[in-house]
Coordinates of C-alpha atoms and ligand atoms in Angstrom, one line a residue:
X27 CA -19.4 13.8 -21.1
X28 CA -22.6 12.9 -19.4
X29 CA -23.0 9.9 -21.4
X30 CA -19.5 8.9 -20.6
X31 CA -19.9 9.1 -16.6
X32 CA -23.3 7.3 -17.1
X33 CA -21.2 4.4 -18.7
X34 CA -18.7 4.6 -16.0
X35 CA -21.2 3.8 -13.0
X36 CA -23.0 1.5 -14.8
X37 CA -19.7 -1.1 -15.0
X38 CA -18.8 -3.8 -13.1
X39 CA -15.7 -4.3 -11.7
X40 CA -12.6 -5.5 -13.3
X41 CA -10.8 -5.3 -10.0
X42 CA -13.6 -6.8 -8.0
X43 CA -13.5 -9.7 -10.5
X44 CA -9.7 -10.1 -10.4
X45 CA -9.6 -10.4 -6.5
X46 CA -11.9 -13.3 -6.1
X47 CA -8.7 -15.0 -7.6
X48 CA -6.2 -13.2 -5.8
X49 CA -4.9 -11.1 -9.3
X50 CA -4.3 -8.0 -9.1
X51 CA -5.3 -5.6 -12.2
X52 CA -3.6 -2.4 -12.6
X53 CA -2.9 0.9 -15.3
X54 CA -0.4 3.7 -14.6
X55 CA -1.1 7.5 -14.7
X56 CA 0.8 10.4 -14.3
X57 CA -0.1 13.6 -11.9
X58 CA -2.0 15.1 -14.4
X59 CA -4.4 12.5 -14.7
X60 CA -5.7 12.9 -11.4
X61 CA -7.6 15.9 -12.1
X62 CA -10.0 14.0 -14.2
X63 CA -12.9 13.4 -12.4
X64 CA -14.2 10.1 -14.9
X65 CA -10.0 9.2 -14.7
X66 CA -10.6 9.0 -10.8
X67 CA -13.9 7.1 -11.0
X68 CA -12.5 4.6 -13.5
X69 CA -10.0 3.5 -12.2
X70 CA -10.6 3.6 -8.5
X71 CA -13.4 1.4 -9.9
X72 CA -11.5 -0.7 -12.1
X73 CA -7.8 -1.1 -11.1
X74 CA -6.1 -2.6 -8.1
X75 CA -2.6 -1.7 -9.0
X76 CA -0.9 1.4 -10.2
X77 CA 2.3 2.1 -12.2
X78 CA 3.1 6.3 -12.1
X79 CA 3.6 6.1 -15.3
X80 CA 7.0 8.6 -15.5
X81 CA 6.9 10.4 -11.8
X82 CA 9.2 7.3 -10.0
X83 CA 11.8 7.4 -13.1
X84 CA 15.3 8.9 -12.4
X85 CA 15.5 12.1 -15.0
X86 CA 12.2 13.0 -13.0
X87 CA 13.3 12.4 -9.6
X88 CA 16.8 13.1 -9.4
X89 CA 16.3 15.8 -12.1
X90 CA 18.5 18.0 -9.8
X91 CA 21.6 16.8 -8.1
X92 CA 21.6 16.2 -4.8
X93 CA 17.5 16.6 -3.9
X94 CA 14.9 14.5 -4.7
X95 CA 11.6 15.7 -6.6
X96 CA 9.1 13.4 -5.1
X97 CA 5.9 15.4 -4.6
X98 CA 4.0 14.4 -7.6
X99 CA 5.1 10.7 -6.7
X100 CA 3.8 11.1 -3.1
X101 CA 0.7 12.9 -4.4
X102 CA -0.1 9.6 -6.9
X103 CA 1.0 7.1 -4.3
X104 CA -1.3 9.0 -1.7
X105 CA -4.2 9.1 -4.0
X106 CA -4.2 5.5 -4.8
X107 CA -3.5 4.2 -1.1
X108 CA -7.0 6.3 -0.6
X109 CA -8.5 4.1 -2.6
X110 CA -7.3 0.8 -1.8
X111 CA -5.1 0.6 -5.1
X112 CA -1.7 -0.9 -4.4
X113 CA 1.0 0.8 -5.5
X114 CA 4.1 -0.8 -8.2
X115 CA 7.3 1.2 -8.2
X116 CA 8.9 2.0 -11.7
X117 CA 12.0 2.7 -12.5
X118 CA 14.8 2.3 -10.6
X119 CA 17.2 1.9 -13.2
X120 CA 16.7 2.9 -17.2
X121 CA 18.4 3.8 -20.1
X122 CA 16.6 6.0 -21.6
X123 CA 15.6 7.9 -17.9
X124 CA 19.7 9.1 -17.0
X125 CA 19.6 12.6 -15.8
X126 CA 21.5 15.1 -17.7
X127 CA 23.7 16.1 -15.2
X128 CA 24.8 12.5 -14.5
X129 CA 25.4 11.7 -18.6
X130 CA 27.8 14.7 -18.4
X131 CA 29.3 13.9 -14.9
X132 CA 32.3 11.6 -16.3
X133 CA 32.2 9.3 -13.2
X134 CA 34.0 6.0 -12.6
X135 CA 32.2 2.9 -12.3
X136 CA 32.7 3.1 -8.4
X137 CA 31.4 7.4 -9.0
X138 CA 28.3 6.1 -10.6
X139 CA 27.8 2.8 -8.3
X140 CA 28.1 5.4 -5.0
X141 CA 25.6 7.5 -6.6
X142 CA 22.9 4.5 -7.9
X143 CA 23.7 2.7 -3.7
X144 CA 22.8 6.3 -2.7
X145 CA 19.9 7.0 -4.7
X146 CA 17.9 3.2 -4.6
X147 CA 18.5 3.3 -0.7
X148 CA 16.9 6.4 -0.6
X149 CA 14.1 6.4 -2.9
X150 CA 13.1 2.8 -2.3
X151 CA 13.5 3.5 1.6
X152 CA 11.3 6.4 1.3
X153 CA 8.3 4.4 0.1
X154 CA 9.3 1.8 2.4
X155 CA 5.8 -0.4 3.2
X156 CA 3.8 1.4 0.5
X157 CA 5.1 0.0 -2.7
X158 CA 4.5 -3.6 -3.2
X159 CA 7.1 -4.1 -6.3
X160 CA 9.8 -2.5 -8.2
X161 CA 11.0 -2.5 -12.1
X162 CA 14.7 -2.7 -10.2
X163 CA 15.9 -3.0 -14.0
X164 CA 14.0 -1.9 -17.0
X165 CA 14.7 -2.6 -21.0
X166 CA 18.6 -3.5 -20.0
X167 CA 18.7 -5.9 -23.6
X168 CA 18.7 -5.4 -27.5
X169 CA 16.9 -6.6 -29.7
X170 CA 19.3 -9.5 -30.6
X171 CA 19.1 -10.9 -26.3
X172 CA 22.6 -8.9 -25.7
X173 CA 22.7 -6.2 -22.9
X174 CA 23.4 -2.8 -23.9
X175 CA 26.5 -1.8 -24.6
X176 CA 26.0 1.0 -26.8
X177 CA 22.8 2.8 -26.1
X178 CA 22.5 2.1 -22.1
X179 CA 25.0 4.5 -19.5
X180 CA 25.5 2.1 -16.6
X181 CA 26.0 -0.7 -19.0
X182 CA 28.5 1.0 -20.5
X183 CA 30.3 2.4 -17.1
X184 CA 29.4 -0.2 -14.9
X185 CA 29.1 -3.0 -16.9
X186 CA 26.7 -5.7 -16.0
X187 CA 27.5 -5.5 -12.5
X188 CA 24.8 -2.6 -12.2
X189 CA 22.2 -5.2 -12.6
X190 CA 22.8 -7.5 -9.7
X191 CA 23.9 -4.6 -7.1
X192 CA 20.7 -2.6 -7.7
X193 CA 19.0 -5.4 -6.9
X194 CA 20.8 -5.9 -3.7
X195 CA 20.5 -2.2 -2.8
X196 CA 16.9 -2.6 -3.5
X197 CA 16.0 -5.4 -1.7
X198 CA 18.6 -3.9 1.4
X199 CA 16.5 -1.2 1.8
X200 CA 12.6 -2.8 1.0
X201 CA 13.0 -6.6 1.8
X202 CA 8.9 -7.0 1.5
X203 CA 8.9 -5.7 -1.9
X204 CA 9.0 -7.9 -5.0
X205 CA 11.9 -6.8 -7.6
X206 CA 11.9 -7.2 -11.1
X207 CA 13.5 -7.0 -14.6
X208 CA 11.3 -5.1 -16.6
X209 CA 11.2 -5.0 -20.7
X210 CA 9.5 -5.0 -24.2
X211 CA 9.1 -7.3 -27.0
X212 CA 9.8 -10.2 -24.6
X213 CA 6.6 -11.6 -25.0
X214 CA 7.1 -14.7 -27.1
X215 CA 10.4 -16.8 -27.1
X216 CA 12.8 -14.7 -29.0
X217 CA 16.8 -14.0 -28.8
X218 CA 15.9 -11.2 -26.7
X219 CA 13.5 -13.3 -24.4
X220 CA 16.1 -16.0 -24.3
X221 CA 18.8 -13.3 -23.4
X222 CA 16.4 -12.4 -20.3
X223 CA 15.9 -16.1 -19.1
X224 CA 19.6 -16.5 -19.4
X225 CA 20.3 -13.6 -17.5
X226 CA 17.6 -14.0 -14.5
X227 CA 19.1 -17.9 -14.8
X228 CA 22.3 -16.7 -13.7
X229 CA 21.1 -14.4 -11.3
X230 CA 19.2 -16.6 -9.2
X231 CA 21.8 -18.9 -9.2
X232 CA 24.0 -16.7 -7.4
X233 CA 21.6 -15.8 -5.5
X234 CA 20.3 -11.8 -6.4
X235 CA 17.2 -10.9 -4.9
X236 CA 15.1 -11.0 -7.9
X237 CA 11.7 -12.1 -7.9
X238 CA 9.8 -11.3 -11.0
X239 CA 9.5 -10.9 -14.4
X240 CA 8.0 -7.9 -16.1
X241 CA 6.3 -8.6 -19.5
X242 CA 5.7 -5.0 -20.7
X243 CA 3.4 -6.4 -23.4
X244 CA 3.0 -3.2 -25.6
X245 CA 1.6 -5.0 -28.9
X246 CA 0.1 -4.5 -32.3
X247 CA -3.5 -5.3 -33.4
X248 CA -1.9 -7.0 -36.1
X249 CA 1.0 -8.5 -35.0
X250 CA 1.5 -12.3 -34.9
X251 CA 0.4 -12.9 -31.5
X252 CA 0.5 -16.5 -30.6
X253 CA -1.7 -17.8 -27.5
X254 CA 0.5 -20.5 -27.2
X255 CA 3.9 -19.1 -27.6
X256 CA 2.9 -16.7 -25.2
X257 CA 1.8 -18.9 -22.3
X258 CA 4.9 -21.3 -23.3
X259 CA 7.3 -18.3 -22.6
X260 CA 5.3 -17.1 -19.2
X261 CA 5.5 -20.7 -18.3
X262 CA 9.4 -20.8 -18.9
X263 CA 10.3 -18.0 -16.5
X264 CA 7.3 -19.9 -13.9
X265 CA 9.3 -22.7 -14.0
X266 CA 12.5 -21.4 -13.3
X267 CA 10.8 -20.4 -10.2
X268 CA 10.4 -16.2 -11.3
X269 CA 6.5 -14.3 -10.5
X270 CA 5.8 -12.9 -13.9
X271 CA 3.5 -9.5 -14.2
X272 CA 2.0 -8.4 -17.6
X273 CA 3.8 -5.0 -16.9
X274 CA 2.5 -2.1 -19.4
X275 CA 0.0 -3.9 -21.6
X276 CA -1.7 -2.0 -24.7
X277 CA -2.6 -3.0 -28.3
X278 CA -2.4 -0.3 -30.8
X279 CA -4.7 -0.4 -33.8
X280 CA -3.8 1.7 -37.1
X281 CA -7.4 3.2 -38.5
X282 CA -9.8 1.2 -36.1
X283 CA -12.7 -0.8 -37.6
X284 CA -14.7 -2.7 -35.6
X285 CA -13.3 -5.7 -36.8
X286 CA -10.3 -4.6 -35.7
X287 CA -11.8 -3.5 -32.2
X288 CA -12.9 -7.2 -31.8
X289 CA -9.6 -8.7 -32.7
X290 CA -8.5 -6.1 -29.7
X291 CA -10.2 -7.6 -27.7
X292 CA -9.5 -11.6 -28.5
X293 CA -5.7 -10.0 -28.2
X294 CA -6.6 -8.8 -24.6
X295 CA -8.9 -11.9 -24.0
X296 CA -5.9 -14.2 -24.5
X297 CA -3.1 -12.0 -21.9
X298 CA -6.6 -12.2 -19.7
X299 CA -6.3 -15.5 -19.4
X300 CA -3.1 -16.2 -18.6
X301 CA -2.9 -14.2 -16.3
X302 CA -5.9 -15.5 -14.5
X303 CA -5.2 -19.1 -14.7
X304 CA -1.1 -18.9 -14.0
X305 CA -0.8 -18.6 -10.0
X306 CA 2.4 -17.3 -10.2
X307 CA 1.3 -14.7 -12.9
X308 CA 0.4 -11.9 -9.9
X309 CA -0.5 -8.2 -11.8
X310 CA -1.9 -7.7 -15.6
X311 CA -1.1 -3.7 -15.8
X312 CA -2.3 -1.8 -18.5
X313 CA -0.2 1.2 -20.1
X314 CA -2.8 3.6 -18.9
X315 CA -6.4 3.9 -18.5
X316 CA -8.3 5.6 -20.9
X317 CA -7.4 5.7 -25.0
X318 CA -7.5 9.8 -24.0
X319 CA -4.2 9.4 -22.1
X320 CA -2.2 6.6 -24.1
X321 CA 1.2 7.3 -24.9
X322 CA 0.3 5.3 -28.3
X323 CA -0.6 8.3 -30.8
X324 CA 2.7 10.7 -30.0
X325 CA 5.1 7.6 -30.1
X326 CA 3.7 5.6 -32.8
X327 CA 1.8 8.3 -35.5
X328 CA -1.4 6.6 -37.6
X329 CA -1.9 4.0 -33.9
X330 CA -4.3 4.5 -31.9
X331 CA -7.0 3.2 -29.2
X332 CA -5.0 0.7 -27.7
X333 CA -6.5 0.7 -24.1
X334 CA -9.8 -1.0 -22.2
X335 CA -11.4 2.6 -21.9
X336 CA -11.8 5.0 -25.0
X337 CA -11.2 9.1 -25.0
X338 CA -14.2 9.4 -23.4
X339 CA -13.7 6.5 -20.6
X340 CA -16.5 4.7 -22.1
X341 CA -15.6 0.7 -21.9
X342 CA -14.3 -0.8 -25.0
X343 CA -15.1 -4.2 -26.5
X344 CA -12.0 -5.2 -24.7
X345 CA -13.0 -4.4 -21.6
X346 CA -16.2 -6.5 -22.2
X347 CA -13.6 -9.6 -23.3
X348 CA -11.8 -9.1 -20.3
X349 CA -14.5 -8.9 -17.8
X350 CA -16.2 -11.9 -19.1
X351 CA -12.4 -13.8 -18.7
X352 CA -12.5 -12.6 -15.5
X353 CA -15.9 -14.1 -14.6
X354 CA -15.3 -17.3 -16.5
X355 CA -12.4 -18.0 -14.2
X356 CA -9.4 -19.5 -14.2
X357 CA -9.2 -22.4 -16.5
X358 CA -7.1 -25.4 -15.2
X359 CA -5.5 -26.6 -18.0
X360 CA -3.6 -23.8 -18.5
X361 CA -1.5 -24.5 -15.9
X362 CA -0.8 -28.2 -17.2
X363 CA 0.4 -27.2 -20.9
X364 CA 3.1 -29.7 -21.4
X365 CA 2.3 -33.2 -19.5
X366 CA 4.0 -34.4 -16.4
X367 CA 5.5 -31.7 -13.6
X368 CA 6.8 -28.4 -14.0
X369 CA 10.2 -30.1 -14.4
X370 CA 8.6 -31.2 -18.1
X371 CA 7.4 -28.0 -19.1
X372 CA 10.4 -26.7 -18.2
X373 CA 12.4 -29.1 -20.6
X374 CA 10.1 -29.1 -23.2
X375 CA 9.7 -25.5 -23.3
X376 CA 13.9 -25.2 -23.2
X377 CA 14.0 -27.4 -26.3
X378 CA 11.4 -25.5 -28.1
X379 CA 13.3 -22.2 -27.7
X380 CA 16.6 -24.0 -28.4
X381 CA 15.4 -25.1 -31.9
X382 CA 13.9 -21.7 -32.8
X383 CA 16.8 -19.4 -31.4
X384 CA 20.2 -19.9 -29.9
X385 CA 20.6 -19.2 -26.6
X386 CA 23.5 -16.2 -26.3
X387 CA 25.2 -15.8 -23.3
X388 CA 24.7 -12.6 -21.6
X389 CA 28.6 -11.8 -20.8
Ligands
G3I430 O1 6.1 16.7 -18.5 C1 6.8 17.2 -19.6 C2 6.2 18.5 -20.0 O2 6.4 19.4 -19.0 C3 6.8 19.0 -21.3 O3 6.2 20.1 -21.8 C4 6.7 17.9 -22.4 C5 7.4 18.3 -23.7 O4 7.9 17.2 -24.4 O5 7.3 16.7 -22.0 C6 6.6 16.2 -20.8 O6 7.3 15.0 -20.4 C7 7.0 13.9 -21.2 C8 6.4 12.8 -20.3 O7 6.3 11.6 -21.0 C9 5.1 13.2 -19.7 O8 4.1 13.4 -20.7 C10 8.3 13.4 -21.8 O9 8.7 14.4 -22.8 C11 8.1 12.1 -22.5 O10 9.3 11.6 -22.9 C12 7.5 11.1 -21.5 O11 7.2 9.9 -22.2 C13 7.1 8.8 -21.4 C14 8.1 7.8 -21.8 O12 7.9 6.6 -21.1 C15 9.5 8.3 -21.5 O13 9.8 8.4 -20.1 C16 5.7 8.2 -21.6 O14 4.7 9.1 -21.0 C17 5.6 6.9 -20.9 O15 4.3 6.3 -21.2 C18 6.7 6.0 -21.4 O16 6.6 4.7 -20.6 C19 7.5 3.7 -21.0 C20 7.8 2.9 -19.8 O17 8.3 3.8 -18.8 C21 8.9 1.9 -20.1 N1 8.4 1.0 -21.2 C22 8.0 1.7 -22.4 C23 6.9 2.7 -22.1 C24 6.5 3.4 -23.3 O18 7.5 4.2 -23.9

């Protein structure tokens, strides 16, 4: 343990780093994590952004009808405001995070619309000024770029409609905060990506009050990452005129090695980068902040070690890649990928995604 919080103070910072170009670097944590003194000291050292990683979510808040359990939220949001860490909202709206009581309640569409109006005005109004974003929508599409139908409970009583009034709701009762679509696997192009662009396409043309795009980024040590299919997707939602945010970032690793720890960190290296050199690329969040606390091993058995910090909040060889991306700086010719103006990239990157997929129309 000693050794641990001797390797703690003796870091740099990956948040001091960040700021110089205006990016903000974040984890997410729960309640409990706060009673860890090396959690505290990492990442009020570290992070400039933080995600409660399940307190915000609505089987946690509105667990109860009719009150809302908000004193673990307020205790996070407090702690991190103490320590200059901004603060990103997450979830308003989820699948997989529907109360019990409201998956039982057999309300109409206009039931469970009154109830989602009642409960976004609230919560978001509550942390009115102290949250600087909101997942508004989080994991709304399959696998194969459709929305829900099936698995998701306000796709399948409100339809799609859900999706453009929470934002509305959101943005009626926070107008400073940034809102965004939130989900997985949308890292490279893929149906599902292409489902997303065509859906925040079609938002923005009528006009929702969406801002941003949440990568969640939760990826495999050996998965077939590309560099440039990553940056060519980010650039696609840029374009469109969308803020993207690397939202929950982790690589898992099956049986580390240290060959495996390095390719880690070329993995981390690469979303570093991006995310430094994109302007409109404004957070890089990781899923948590130490290996100790990774929701990794319980969901995915035989992965592991899939964060900067190990068990014992020692830095990793990623967190070495990242710092020194971070203190490189932003590299230029990121942002010019494709030749000619945005307008080009935009086209080019279209056509790319065209050839490998077909677009699906989200209604
Ligand atoms: O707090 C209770 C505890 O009282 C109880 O004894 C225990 C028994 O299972 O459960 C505890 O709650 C768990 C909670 O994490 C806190 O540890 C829930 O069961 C468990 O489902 C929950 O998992 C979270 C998961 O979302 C579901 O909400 C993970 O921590 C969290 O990392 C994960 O985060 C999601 C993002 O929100 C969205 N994107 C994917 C990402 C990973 O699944």
């Amino acid at each position: 343990m000693f050794i641990a919080a001797a390797a703690v103070f003796a870091q740099e910072s990956l948040r001091d780093e960040a700021a110089k170009y205006g990016l903000l670097v974040g984890t997410a944590a729960g309640r409990a994590q706060l009673y860890s003194k090396n959690f505290c000291a990492v990442t009020a050292k570290n992070f400039s952004s933080l995600t409660p990683e399940n307190e915000l979510k609505m089987d946690y808040v509105a667990r109860k009808q009719g009150a809302y359990n908000v004193k673990n939220p307020d205790t996070i949001i407090a702690w991190a405001e103490e320590h200059g860490i901004k603060v990103r909202g997450h979830t308003l709206v989820w699948h997989k995070a529907v109360p019990g009581w409201l998956q039982r309640s057999g309300w109409s569409k206009e039931q469970v619309h009154q109830f989602l109006k009642e409960y976004i005005t609230t919560l978001v109004g509550m942390y009115k000024g102290r949250l600087y974003a909101w997942d508004v929508v989080n994991e709304a599409f399959e696998d194969n770029g459709r929305l829900r139908e099936h698995s998701s409970f306000f796709q399948k009583t409100c339809g799609t409609e859900y999706i453009e009034k929470a934002f509305i709701w959101a943005h009626e009762a926070e107008p400073e905060a940034r809102l965004f679509i939130n989900d997985y696997d949308v890292e490279m192009m893929n149906p599902k990506s292409n489902g997303l662009y065509a859906l925040v396409e079609k938002l923005l043309a009528q006009g929702v009050p969406i801002h941003g795009v949440g990568i969640q980024a939760h990826v495999t040590e050996e998965g077939a990452l590309s560099f440039q299919a990553l940056l060519a997707n980010v650039r696609r939602f840029i374009d469109l005129g969308f803020e993207v945010q690397f939202t929950e970032l982790d690589v898992r690793i099956k049986l580390a090695t240290e060959e495996k720890l390095a390719h880690q960190a070329q993995i981390y290296r690469d979303f570093f980068r991006i995310a430094l050199s994109l302007d409109k690329v404004t957070a890089i969040t990781t899923w948590g902040t130490s290996d100790r606390d990774s929701w990794i091993p319980s969901a995915f058995p035989g992965y592991a070690t899939a964060l900067l910090f190990d068990a014992l909040y020692a830095p990793k060889p990623a967190y070495d890649a990242v710092l020194d991306v971070l203190k490189a700086g932003p590299e230029k010719k990121l942002n010019f990928l494709f030749p000619g103006s945005g307008g080009t990239s935009l086209m080019l990157s279209r056509a790319m995604s065209a050839l490998d997929y077909e677009f699906i129309p989200v209604n």
